[in-house]
PDB file of C-alpha atoms in Angstrom:
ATOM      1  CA  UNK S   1      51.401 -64.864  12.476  1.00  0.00           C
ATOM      2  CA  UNK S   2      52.327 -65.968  16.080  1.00  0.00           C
ATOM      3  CA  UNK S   3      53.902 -63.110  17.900  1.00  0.00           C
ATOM      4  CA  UNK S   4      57.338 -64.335  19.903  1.00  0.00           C
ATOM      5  CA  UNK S   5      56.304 -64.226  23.792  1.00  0.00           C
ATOM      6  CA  UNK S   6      58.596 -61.915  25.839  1.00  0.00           C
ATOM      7  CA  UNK S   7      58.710 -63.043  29.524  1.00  0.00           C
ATOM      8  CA  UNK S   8      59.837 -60.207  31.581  1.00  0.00           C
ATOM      9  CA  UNK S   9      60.598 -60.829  35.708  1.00  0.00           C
ATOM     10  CA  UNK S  10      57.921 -59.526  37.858  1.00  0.00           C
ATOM     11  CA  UNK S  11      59.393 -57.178  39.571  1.00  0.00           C
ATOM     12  CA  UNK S  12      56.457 -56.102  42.099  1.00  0.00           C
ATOM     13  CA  UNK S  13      56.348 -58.322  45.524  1.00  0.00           C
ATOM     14  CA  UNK S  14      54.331 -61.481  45.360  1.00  0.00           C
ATOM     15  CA  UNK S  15      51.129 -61.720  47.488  1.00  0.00           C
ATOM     16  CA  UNK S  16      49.714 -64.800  48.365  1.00  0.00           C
ATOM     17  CA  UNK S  17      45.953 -65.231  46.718  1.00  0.00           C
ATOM     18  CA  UNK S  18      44.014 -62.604  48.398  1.00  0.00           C
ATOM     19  CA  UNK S  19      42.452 -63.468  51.917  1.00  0.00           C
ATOM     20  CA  UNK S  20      40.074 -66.273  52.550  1.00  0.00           C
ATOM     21  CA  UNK S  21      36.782 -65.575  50.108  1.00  0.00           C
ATOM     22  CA  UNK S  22      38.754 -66.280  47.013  1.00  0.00           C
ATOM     23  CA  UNK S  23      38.694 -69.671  46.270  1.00  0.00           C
ATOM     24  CA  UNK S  24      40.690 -71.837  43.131  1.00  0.00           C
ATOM     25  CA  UNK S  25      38.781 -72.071  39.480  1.00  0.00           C
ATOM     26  CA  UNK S  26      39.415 -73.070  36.215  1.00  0.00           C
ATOM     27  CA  UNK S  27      39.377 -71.483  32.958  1.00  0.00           C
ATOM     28  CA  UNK S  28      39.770 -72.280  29.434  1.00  0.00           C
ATOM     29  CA  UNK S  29      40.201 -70.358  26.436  1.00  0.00           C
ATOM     30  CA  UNK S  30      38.393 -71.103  22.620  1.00  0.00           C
ATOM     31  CA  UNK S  31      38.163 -75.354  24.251  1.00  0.00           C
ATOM     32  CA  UNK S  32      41.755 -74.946  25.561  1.00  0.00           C
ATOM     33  CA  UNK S  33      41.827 -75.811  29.263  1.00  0.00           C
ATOM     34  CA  UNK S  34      44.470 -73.714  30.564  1.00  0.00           C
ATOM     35  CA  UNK S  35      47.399 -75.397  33.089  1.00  0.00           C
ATOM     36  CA  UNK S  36      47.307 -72.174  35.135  1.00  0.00           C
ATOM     37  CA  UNK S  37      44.193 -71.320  37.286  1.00  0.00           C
ATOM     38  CA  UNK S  38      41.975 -68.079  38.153  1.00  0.00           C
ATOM     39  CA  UNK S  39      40.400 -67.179  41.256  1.00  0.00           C
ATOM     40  CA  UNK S  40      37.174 -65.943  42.509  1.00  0.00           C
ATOM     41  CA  UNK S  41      36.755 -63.315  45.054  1.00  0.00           C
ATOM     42  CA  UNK S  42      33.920 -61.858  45.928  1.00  0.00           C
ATOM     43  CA  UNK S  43      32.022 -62.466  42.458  1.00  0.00           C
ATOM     44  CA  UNK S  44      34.974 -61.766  40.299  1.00  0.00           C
ATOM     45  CA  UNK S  45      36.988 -64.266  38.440  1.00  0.00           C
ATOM     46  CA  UNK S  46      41.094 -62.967  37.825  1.00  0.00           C
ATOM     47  CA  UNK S  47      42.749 -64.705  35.712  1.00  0.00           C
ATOM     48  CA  UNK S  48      46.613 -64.577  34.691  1.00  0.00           C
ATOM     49  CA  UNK S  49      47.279 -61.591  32.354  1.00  0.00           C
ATOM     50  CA  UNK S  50      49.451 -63.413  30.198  1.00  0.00           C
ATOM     51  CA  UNK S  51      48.435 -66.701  30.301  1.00  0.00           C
ATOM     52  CA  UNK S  52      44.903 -65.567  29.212  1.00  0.00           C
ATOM     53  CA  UNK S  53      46.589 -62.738  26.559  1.00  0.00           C
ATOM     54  CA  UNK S  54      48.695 -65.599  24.842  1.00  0.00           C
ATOM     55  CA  UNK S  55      45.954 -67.924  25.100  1.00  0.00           C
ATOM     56  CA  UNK S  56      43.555 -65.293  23.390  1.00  0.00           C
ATOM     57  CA  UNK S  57      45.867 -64.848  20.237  1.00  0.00           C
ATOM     58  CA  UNK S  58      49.445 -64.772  21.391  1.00  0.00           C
ATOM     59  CA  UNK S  59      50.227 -61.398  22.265  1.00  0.00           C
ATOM     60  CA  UNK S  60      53.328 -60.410  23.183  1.00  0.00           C
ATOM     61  CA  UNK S  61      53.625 -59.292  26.612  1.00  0.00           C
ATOM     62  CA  UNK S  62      56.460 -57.927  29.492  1.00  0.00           C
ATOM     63  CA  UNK S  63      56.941 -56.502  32.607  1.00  0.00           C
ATOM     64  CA  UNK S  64      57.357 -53.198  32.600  1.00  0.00           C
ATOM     65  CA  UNK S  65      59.719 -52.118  35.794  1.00  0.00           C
ATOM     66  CA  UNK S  66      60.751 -48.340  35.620  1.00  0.00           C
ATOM     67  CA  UNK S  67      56.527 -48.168  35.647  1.00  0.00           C
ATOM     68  CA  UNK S  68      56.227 -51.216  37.602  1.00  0.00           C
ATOM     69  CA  UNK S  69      53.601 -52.324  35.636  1.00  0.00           C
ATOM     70  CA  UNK S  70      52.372 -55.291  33.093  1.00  0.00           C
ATOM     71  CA  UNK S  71      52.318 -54.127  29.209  1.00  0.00           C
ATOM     72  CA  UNK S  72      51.390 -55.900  26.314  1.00  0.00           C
ATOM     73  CA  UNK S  73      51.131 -55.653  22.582  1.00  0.00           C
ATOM     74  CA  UNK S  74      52.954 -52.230  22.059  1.00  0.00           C
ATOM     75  CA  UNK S  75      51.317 -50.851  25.320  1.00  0.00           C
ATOM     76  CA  UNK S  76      47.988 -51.215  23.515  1.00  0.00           C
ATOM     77  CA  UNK S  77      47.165 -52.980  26.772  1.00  0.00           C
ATOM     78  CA  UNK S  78      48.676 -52.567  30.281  1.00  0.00           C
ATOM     79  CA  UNK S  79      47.911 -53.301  34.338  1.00  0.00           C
ATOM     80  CA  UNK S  80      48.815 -51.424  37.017  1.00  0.00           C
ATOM     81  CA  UNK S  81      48.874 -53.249  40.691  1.00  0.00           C
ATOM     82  CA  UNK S  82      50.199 -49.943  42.219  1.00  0.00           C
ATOM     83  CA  UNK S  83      46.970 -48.137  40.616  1.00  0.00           C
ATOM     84  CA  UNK S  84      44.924 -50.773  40.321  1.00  0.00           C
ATOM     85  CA  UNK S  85      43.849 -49.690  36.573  1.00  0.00           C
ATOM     86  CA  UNK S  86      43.619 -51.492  33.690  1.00  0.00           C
ATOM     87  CA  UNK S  87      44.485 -49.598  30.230  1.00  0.00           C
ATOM     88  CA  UNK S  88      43.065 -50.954  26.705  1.00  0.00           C
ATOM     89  CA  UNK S  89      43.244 -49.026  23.782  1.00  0.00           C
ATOM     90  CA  UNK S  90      43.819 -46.078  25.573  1.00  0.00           C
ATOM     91  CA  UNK S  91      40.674 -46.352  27.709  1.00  0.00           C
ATOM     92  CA  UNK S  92      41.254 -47.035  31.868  1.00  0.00           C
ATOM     93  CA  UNK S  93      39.309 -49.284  33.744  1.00  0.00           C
ATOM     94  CA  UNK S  94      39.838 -48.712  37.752  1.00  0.00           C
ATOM     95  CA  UNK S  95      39.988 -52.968  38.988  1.00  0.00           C
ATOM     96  CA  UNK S  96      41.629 -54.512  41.224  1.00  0.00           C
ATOM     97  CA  UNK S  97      45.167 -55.701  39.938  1.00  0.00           C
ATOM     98  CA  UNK S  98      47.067 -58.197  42.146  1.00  0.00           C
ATOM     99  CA  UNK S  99      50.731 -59.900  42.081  1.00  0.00           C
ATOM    100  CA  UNK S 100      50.173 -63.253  42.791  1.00  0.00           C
ATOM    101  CA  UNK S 101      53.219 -65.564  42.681  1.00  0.00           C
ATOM    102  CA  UNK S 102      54.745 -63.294  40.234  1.00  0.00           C
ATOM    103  CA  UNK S 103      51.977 -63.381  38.110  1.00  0.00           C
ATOM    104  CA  UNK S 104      49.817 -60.065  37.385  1.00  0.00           C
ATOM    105  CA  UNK S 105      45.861 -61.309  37.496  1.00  0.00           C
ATOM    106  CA  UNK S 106      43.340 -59.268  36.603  1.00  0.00           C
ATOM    107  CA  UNK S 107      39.306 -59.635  36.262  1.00  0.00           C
ATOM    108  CA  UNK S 108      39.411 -61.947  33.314  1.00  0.00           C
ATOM    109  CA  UNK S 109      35.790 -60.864  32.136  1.00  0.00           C
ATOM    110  CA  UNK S 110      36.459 -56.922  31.930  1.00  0.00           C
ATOM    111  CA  UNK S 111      39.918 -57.721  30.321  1.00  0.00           C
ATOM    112  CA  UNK S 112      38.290 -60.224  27.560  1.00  0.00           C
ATOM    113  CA  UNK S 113      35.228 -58.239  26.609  1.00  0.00           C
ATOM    114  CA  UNK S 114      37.058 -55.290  26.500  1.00  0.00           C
ATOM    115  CA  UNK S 115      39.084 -57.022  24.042  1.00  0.00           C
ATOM    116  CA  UNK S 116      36.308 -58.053  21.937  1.00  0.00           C
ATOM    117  CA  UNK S 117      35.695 -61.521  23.156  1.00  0.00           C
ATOM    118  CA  UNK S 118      32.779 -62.467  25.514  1.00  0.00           C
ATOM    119  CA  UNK S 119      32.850 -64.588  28.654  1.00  0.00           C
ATOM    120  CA  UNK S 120      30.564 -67.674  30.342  1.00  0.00           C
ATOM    121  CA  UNK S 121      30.360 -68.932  33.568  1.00  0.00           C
ATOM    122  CA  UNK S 122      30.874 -73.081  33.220  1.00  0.00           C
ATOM    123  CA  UNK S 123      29.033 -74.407  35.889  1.00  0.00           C
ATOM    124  CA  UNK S 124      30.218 -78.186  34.683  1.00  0.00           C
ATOM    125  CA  UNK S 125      33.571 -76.913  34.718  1.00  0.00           C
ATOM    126  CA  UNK S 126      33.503 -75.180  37.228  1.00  0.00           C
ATOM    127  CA  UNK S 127      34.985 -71.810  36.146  1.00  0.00           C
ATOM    128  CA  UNK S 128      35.002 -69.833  32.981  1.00  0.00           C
ATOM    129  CA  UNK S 129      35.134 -70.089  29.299  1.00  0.00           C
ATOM    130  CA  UNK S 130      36.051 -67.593  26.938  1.00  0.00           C
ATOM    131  CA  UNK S 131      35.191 -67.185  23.743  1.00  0.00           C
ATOM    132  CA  UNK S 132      37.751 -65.089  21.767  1.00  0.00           C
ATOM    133  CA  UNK S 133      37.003 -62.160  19.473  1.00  0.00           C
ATOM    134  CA  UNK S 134      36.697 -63.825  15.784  1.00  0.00           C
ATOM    135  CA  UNK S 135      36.443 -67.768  17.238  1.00  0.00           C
ATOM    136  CA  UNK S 136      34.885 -70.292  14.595  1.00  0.00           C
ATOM    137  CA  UNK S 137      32.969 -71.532  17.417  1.00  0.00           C
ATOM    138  CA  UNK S 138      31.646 -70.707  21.179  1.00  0.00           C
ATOM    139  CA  UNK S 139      33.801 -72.103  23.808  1.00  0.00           C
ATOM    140  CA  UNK S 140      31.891 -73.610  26.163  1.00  0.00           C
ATOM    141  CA  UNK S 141      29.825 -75.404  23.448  1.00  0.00           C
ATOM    142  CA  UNK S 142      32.927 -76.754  21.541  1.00  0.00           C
ATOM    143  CA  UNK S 143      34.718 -77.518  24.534  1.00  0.00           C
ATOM    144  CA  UNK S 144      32.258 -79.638  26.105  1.00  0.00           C
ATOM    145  CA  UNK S 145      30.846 -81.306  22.355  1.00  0.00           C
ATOM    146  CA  UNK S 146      34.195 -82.267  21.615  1.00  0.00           C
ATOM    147  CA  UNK S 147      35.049 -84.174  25.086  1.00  0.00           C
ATOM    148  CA  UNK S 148      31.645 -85.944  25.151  1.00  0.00           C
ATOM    149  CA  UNK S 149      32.605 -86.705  20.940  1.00  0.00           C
ATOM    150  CA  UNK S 150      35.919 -87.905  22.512  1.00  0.00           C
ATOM    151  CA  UNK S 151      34.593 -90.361  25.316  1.00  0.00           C
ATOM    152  CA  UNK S 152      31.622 -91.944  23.243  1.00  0.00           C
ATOM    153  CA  UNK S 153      33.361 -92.654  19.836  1.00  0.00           C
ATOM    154  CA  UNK S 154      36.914 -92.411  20.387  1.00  0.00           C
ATOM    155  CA  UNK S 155      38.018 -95.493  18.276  1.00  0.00           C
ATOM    156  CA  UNK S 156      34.947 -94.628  15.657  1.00  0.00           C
ATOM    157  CA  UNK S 157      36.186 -92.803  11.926  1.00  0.00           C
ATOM    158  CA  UNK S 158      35.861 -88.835  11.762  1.00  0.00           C
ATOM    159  CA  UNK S 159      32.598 -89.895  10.280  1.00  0.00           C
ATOM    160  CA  UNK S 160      31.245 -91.629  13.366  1.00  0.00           C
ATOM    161  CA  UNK S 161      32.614 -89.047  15.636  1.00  0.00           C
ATOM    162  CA  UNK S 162      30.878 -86.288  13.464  1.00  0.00           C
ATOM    163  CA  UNK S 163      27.405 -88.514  13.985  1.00  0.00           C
ATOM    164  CA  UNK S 164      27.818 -88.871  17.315  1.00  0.00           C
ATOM    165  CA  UNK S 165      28.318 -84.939  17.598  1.00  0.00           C
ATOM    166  CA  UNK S 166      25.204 -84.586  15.456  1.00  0.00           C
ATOM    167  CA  UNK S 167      22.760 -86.343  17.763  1.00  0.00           C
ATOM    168  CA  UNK S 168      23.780 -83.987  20.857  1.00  0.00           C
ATOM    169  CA  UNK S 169      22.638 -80.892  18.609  1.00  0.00           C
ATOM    170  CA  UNK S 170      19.735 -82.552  17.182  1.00  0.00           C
ATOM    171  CA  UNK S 171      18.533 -83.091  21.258  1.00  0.00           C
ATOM    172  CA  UNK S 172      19.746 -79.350  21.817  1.00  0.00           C
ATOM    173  CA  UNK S 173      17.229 -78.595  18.433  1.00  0.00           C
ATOM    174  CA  UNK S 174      14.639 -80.758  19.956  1.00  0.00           C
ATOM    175  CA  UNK S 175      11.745 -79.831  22.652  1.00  0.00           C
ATOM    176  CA  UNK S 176      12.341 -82.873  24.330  1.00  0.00           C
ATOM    177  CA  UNK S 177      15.702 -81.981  25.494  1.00  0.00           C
ATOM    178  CA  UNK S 178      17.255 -79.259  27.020  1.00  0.00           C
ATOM    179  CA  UNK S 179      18.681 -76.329  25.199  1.00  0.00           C
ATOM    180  CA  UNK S 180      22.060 -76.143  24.844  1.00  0.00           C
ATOM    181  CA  UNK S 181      24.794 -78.187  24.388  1.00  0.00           C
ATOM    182  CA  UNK S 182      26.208 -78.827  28.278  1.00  0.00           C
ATOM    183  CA  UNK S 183      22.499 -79.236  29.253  1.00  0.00           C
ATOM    184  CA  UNK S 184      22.257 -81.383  26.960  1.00  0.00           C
ATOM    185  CA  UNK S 185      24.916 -83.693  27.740  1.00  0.00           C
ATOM    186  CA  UNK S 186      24.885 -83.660  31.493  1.00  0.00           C
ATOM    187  CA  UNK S 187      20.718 -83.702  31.024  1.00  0.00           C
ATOM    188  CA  UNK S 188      20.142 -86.665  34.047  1.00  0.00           C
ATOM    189  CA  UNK S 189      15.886 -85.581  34.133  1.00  0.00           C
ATOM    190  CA  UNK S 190      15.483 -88.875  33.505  1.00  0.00           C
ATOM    191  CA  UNK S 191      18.482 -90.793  34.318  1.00  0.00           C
ATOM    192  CA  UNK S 192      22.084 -90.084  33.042  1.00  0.00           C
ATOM    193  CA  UNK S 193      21.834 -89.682  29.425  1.00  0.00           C
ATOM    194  CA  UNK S 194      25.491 -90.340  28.641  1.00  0.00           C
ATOM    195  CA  UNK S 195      27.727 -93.610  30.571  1.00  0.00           C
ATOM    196  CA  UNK S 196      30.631 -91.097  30.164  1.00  0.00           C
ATOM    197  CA  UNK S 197      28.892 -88.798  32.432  1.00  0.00           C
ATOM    198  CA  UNK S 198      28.123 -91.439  35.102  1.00  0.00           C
ATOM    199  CA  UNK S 199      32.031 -92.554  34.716  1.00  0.00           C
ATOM    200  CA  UNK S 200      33.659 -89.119  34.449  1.00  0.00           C
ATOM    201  CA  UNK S 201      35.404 -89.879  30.898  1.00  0.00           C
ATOM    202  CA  UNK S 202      33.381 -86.839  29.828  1.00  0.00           C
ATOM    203  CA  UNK S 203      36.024 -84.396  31.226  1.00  0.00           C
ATOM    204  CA  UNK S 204      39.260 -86.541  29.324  1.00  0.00           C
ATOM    205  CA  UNK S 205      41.332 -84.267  26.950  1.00  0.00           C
ATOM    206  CA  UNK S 206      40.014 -85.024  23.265  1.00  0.00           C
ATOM    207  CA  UNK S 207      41.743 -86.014  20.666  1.00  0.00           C
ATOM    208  CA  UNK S 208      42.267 -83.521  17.563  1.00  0.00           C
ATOM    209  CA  UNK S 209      40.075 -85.844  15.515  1.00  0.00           C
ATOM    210  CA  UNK S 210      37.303 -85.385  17.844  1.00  0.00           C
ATOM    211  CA  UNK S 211      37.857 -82.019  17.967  1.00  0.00           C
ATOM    212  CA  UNK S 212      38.007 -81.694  14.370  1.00  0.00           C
ATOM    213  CA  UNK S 213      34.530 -83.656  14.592  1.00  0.00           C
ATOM    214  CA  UNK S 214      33.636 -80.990  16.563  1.00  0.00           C
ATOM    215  CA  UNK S 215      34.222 -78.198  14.882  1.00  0.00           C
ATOM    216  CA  UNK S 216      32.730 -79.812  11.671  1.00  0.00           C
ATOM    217  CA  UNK S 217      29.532 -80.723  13.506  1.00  0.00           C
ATOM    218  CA  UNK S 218      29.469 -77.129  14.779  1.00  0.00           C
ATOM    219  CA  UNK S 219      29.361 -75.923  11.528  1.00  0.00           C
ATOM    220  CA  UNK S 220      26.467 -77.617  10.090  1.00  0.00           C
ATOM    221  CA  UNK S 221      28.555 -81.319   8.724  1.00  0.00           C
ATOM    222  CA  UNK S 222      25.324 -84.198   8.905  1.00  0.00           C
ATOM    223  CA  UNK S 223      25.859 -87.786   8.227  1.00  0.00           C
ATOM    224  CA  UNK S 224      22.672 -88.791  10.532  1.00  0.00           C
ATOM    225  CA  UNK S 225      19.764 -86.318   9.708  1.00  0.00           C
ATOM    226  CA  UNK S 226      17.481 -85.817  13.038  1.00  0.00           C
ATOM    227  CA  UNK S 227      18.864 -88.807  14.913  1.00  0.00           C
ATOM    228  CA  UNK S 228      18.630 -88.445  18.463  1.00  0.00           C
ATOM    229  CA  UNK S 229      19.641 -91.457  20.150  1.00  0.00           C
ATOM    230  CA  UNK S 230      22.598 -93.908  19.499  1.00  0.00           C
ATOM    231  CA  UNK S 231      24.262 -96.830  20.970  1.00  0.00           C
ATOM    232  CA  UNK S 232      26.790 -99.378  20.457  1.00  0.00           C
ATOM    233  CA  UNK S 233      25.174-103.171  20.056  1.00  0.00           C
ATOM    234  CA  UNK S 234      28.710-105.044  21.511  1.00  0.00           C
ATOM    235  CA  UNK S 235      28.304-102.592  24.735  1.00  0.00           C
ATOM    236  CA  UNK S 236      24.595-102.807  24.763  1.00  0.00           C
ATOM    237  CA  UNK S 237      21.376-104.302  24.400  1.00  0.00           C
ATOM    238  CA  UNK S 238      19.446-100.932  23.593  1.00  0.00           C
ATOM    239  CA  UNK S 239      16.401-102.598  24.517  1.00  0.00           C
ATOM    240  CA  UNK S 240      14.390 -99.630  24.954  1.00  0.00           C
ATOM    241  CA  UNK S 241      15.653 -97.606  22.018  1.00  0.00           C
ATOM    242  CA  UNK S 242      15.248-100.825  19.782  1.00  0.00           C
ATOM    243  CA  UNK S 243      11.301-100.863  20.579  1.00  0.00           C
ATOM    244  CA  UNK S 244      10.537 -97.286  20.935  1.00  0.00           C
ATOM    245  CA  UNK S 245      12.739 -95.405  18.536  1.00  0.00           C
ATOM    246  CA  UNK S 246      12.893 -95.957  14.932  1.00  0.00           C
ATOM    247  CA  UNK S 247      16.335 -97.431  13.606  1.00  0.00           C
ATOM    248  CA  UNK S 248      17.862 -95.074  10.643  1.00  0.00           C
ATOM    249  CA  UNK S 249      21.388 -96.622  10.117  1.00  0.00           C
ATOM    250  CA  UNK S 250      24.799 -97.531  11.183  1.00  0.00           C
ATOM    251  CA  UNK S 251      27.970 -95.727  11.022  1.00  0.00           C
ATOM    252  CA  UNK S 252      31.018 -97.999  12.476  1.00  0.00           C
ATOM    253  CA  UNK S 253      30.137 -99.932  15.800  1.00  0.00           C
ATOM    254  CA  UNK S 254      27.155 -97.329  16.863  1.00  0.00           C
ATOM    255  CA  UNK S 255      23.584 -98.046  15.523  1.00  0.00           C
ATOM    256  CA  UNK S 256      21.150 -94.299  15.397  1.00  0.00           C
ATOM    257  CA  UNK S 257      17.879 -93.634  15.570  1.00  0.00           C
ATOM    258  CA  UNK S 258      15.100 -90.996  15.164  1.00  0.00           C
TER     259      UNK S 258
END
């Protein structure tokens, strides 16, 4: 059931983001890009406590002023800028807790593996992706599968979509490619492997059908077999796929092969 959000005024002084070594990044939660951003400082990513705490299964959270401090979910969970401590199921972790812009941040890693979800750095991103306790999928790998779904075979049927998902994790299965799925898709060893790479389409918002292609690809939904190459005849000539590659079939405007 999703918990009604209680947004309390901060009522702690704002700071501005802490001095010059922090720097900007994004984050996203289960392939939700959040509109908010974290920060780096010296190695550590904070994020905003209750963007990432709604984002990571809706918790309900408030500022707490007679203890000037952030609480959420029945003060199961709570951050302390005066202390600098962070409090999860009754166990403190001493961190670094800052006010920025009203916001409380804290280190989004300790804060989301202590809550039972686990945490990549997105180099392609360029920030982090977390993964929440119980997800159907990992983040990183949906979020990026689904955009690259998104920008190939956009117009193509929930079918198509799902094949063109399925020929990304038969590379990611293969020895010939790299071995996961962002490697895999921004793979440029031997030349860009994807146009929407090259163009930057990769990074558009998906739509849900591509995400639902995603998700179904993810868990094991096949309409090509071990096809590891595709390409649309109207947009292309495929000359070299069409003489080295062996054709296996069509789905919609894209033509696959082994």
């Amino acid at each position: 059931m999703k918990r009604k959000i209680l947004c309390g005024l901060l009522a702690a002084a704002s700071l501005s983001l802490p001095a010059q070594a922090a720097r900007p990044a994004n984050f996203q939660v289960d392939g939700k890009l959040l509109e908010t951003s974290a920060y780096v400082d010296e190695g550590t990513t904070y994020a905003p406590l209750r963007d990432l705490l709604e984002a990571m299964g809706d918790w309900n959270v408030w500022w707490d002023g007679a203890a000037a401090r952030a609480v959420a979910e029945d003060a199961s969970l709570s951050a302390e800028p005066d202390g600098n401590v962070l409090t999860i199921n009754g166990k403190r972790y001493p961190c670094t807790v800052d006010v920025v812009d009203g916001r409380t941040y804290v280190p989004l890693r300790l804060t989301a593996e202590a809550l039972g979800g686990s945490v990549q750095w997105d180099p392609w991103l360029d920030g982090v992706a977390v993964t929440s306790p119980g997800a159907e999928h990992n983040a990183m790998d949906y979020y990026w599968l689904s955009r690259i779904i998104h920008a190939e075979s956009g117009g193509e049927t929930l079918e198509g979509q799902i094949a063109v998902g399925n020929v990304v994790l038969n590379r990611v299965a293969s020895e010939d490619f790299p071995d996961s799925i962002p490697e895999v898709i921004f793979d440029d060893e031997n030349g860009v492997q994807f146009e929407p790479v090259s163009n930057g389409s990769v990074i558009n918002e998906p739509t849900e059908q591509s995400c639902e292609a995603a998700r179904r690809a993810l868990s094991g939904e096949n309409p090509v077999g071990k096809a590891l190459y595709f390409f649309a005849p109207a947009l292309s000539q495929g000359a070299w796929i069409n003489t080295s590659r062996t054709y296996q079939q069509t789905i919609g405007c894209h033509r696959f092969y082994q």
